[in-house]
mmCIF file of N, CA and C in Angstrom:
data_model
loop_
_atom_site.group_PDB
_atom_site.id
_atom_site.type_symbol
_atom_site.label_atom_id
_atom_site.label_comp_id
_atom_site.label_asym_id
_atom_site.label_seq_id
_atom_site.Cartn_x
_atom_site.Cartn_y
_atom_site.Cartn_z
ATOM 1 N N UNK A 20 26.065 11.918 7.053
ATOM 2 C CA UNK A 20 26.633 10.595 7.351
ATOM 3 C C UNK A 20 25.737 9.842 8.338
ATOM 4 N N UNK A 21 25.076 10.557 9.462
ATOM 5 C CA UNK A 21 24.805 10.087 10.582
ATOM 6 C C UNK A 21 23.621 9.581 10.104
ATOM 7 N N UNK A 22 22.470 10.395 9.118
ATOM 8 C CA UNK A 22 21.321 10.179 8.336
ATOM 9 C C UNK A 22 21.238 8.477 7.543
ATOM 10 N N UNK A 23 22.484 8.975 6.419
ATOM 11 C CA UNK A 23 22.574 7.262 5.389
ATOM 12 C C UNK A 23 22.775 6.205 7.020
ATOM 13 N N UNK A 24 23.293 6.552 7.755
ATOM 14 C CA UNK A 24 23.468 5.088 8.380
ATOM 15 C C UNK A 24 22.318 4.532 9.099
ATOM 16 N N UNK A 25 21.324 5.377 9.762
ATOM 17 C CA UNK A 25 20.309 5.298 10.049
ATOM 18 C C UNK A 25 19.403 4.794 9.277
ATOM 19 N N UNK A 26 18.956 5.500 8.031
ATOM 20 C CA UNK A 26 18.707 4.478 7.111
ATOM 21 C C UNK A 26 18.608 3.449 6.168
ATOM 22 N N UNK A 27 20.316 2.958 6.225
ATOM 23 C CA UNK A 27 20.361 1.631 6.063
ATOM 24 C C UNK A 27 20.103 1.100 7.370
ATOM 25 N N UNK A 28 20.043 1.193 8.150
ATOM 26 C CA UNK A 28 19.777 0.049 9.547
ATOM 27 C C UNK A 28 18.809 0.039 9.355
ATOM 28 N N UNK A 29 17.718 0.775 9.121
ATOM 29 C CA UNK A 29 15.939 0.396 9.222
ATOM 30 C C UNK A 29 15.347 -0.512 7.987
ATOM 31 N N UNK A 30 15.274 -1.595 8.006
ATOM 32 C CA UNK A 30 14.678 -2.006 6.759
ATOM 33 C C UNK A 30 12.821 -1.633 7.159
ATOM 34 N N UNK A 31 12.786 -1.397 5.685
ATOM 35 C CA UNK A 31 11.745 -0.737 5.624
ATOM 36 C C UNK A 31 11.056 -1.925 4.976
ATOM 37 N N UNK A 32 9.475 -1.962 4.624
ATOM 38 C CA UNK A 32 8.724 -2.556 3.883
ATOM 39 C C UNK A 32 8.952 -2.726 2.425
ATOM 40 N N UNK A 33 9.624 -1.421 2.291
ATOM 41 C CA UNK A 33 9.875 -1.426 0.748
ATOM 42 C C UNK A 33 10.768 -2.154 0.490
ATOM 43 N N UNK A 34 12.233 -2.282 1.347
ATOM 44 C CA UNK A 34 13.175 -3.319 0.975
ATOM 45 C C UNK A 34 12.826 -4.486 0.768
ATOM 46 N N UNK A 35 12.085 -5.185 2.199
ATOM 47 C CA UNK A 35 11.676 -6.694 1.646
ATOM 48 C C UNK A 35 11.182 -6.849 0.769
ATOM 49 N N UNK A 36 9.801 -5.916 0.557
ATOM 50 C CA UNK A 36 8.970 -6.328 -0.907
ATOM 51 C C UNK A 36 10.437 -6.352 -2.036
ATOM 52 N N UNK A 37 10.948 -5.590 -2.679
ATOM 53 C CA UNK A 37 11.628 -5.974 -4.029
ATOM 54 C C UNK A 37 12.355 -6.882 -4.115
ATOM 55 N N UNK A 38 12.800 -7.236 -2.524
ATOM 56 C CA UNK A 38 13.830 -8.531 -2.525
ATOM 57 C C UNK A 38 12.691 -9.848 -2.528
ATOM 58 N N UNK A 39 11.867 -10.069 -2.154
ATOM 59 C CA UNK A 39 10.984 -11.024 -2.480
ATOM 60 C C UNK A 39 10.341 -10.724 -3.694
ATOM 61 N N UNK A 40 9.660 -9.836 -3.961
ATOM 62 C CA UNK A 40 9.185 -10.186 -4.943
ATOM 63 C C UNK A 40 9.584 -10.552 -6.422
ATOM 64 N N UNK A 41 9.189 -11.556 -6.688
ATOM 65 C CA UNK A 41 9.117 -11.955 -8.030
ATOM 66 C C UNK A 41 7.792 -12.173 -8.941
ATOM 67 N N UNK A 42 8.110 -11.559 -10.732
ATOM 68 C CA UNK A 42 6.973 -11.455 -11.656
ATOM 69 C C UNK A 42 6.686 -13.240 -11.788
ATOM 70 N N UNK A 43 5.622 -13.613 -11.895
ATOM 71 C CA UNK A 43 5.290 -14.961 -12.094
ATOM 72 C C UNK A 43 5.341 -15.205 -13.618
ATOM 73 N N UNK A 44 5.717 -16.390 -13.762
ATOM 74 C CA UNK A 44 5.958 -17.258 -15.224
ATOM 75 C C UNK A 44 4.795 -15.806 -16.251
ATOM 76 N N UNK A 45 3.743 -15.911 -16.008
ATOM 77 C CA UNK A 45 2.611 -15.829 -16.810
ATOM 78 C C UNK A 45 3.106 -14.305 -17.018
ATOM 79 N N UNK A 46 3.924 -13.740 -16.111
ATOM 80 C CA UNK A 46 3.763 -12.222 -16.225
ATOM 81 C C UNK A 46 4.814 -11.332 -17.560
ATOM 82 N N UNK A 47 5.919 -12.763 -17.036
ATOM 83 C CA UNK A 47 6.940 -12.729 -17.691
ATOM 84 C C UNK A 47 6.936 -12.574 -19.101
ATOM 85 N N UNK A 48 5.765 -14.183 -19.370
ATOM 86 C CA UNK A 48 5.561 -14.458 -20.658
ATOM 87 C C UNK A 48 5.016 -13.383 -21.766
ATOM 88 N N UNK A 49 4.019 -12.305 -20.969
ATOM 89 C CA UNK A 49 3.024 -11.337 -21.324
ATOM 90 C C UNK A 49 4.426 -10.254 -22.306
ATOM 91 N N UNK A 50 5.353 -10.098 -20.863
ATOM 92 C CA UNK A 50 6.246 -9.002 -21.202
ATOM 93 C C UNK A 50 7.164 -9.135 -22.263
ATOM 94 N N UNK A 51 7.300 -10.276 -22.001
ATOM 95 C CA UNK A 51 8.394 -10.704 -23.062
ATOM 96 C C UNK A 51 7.654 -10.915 -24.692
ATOM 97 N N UNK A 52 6.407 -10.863 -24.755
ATOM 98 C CA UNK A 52 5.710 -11.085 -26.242
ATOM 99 C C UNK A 52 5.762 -9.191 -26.502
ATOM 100 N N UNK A 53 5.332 -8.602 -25.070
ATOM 101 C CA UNK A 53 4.930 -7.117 -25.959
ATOM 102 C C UNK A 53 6.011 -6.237 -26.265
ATOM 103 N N UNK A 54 7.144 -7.066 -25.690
ATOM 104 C CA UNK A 54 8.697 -6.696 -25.964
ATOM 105 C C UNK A 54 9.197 -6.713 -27.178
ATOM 106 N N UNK A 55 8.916 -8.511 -27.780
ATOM 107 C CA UNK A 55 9.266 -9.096 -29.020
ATOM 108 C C UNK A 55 8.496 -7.601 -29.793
ATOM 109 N N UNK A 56 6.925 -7.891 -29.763
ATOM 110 C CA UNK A 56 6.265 -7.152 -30.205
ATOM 111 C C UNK A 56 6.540 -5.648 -31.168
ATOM 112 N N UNK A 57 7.411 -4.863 -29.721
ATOM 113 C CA UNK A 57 7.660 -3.397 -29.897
ATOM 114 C C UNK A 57 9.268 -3.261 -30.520
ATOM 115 N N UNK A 58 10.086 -4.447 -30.518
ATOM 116 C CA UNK A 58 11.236 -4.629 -31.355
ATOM 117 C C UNK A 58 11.081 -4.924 -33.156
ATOM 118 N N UNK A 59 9.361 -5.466 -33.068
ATOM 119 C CA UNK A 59 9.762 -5.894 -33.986
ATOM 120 C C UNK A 59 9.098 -5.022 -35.088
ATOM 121 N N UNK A 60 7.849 -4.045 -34.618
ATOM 122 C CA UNK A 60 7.095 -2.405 -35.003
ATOM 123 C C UNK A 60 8.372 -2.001 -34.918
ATOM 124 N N UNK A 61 9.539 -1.836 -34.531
ATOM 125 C CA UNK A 61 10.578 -0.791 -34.623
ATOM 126 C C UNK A 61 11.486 -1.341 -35.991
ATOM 127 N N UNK A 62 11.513 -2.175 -35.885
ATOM 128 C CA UNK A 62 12.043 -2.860 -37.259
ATOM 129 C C UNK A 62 11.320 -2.408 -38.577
ATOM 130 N N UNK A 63 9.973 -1.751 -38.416
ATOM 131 C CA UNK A 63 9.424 -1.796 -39.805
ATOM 132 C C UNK A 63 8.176 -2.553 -39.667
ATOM 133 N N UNK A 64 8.062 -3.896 -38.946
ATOM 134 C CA UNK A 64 7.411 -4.595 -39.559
ATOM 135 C C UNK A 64 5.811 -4.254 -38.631
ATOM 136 N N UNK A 65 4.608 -3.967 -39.375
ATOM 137 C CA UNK A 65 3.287 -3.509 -38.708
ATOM 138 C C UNK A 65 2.650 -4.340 -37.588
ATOM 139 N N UNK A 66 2.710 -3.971 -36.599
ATOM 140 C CA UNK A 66 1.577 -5.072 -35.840
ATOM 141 C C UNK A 66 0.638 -4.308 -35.015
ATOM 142 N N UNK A 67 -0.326 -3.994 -35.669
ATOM 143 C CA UNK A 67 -1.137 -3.183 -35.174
ATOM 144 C C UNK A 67 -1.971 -3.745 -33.750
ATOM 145 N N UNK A 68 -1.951 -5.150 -33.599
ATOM 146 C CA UNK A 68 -3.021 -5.667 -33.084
ATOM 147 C C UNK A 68 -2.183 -6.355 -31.978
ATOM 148 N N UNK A 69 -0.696 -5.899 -31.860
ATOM 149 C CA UNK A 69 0.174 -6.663 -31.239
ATOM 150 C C UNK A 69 0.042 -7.007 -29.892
ATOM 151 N N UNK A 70 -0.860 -6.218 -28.733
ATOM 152 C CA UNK A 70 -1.199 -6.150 -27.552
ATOM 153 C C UNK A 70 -2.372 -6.676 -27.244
ATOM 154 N N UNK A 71 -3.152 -6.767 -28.224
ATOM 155 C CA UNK A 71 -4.153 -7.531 -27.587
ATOM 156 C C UNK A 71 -4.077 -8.764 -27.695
ATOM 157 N N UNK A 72 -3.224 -9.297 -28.993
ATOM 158 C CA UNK A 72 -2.251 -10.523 -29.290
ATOM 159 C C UNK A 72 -1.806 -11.061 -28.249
ATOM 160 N N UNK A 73 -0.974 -10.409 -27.693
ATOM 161 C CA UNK A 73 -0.488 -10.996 -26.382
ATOM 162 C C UNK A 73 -0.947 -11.406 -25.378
ATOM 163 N N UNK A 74 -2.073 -10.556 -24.895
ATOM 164 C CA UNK A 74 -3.100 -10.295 -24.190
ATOM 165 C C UNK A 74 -3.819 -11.938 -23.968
ATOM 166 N N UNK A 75 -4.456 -11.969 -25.593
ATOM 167 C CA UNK A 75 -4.850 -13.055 -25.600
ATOM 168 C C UNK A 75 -4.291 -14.696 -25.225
ATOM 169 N N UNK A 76 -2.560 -14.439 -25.966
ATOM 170 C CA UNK A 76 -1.918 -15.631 -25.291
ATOM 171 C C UNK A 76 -1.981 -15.999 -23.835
ATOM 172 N N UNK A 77 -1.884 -14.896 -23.139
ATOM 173 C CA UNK A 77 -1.714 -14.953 -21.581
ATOM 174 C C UNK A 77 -3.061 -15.083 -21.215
ATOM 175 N N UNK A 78 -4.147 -14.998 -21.780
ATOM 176 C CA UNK A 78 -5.546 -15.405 -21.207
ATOM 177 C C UNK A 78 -5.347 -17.493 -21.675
ATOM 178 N N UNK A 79 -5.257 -17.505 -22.559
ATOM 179 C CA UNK A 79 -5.212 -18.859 -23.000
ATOM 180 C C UNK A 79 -4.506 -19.334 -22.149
ATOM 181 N N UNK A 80 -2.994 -19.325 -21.993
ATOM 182 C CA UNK A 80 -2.211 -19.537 -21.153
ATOM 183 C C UNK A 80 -2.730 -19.940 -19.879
ATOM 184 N N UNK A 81 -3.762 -18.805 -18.898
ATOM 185 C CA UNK A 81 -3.880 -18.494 -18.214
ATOM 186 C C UNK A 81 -5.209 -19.737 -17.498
ATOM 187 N N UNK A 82 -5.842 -19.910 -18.944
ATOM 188 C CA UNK A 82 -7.207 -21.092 -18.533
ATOM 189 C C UNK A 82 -6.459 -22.503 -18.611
ATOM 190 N N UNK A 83 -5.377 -22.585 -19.544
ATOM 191 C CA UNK A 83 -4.633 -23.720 -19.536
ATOM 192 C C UNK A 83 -4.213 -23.979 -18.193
ATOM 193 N N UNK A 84 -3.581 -23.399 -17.601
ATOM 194 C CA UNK A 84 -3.033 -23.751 -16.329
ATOM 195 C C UNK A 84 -3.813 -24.136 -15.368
ATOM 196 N N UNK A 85 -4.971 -23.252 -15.187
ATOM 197 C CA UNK A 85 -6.191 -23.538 -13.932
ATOM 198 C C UNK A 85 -6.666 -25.148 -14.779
#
């Protein structure tokens, strides 16, 4: 008992980081294609090339923005 309370009182480094951090737009976008991606190889349908596919959007993406 005496232990857990002790370490909830200490915030540690690790707490803040996950509470701040957030994945940026671009990171999101990446995950969410190799997601579509691996739902949609599970369905049957082939995408062999599906990651570098993505890959590539988020580079495009990526010069668009700068």
């Amino acid at each position: 008992m005496r232990r857990a309370r002790i370490l909830s009182r200490k915030p540690g480094p690790r707490t803040r980081l996950s509470q701040d951090w957030m994945p940026s737009e671009k990171t999101t976008l990446i995950l969410r294609c190799l997601l579509q991606n691996c739902m949609a190889e599970a369905s049957g349908i082939p995408l062999p090339d599906s990651v570098s596919e993505c890959v590539d959007q988020y580079q495009d993406m990526e010069t668009s923005l700068h």
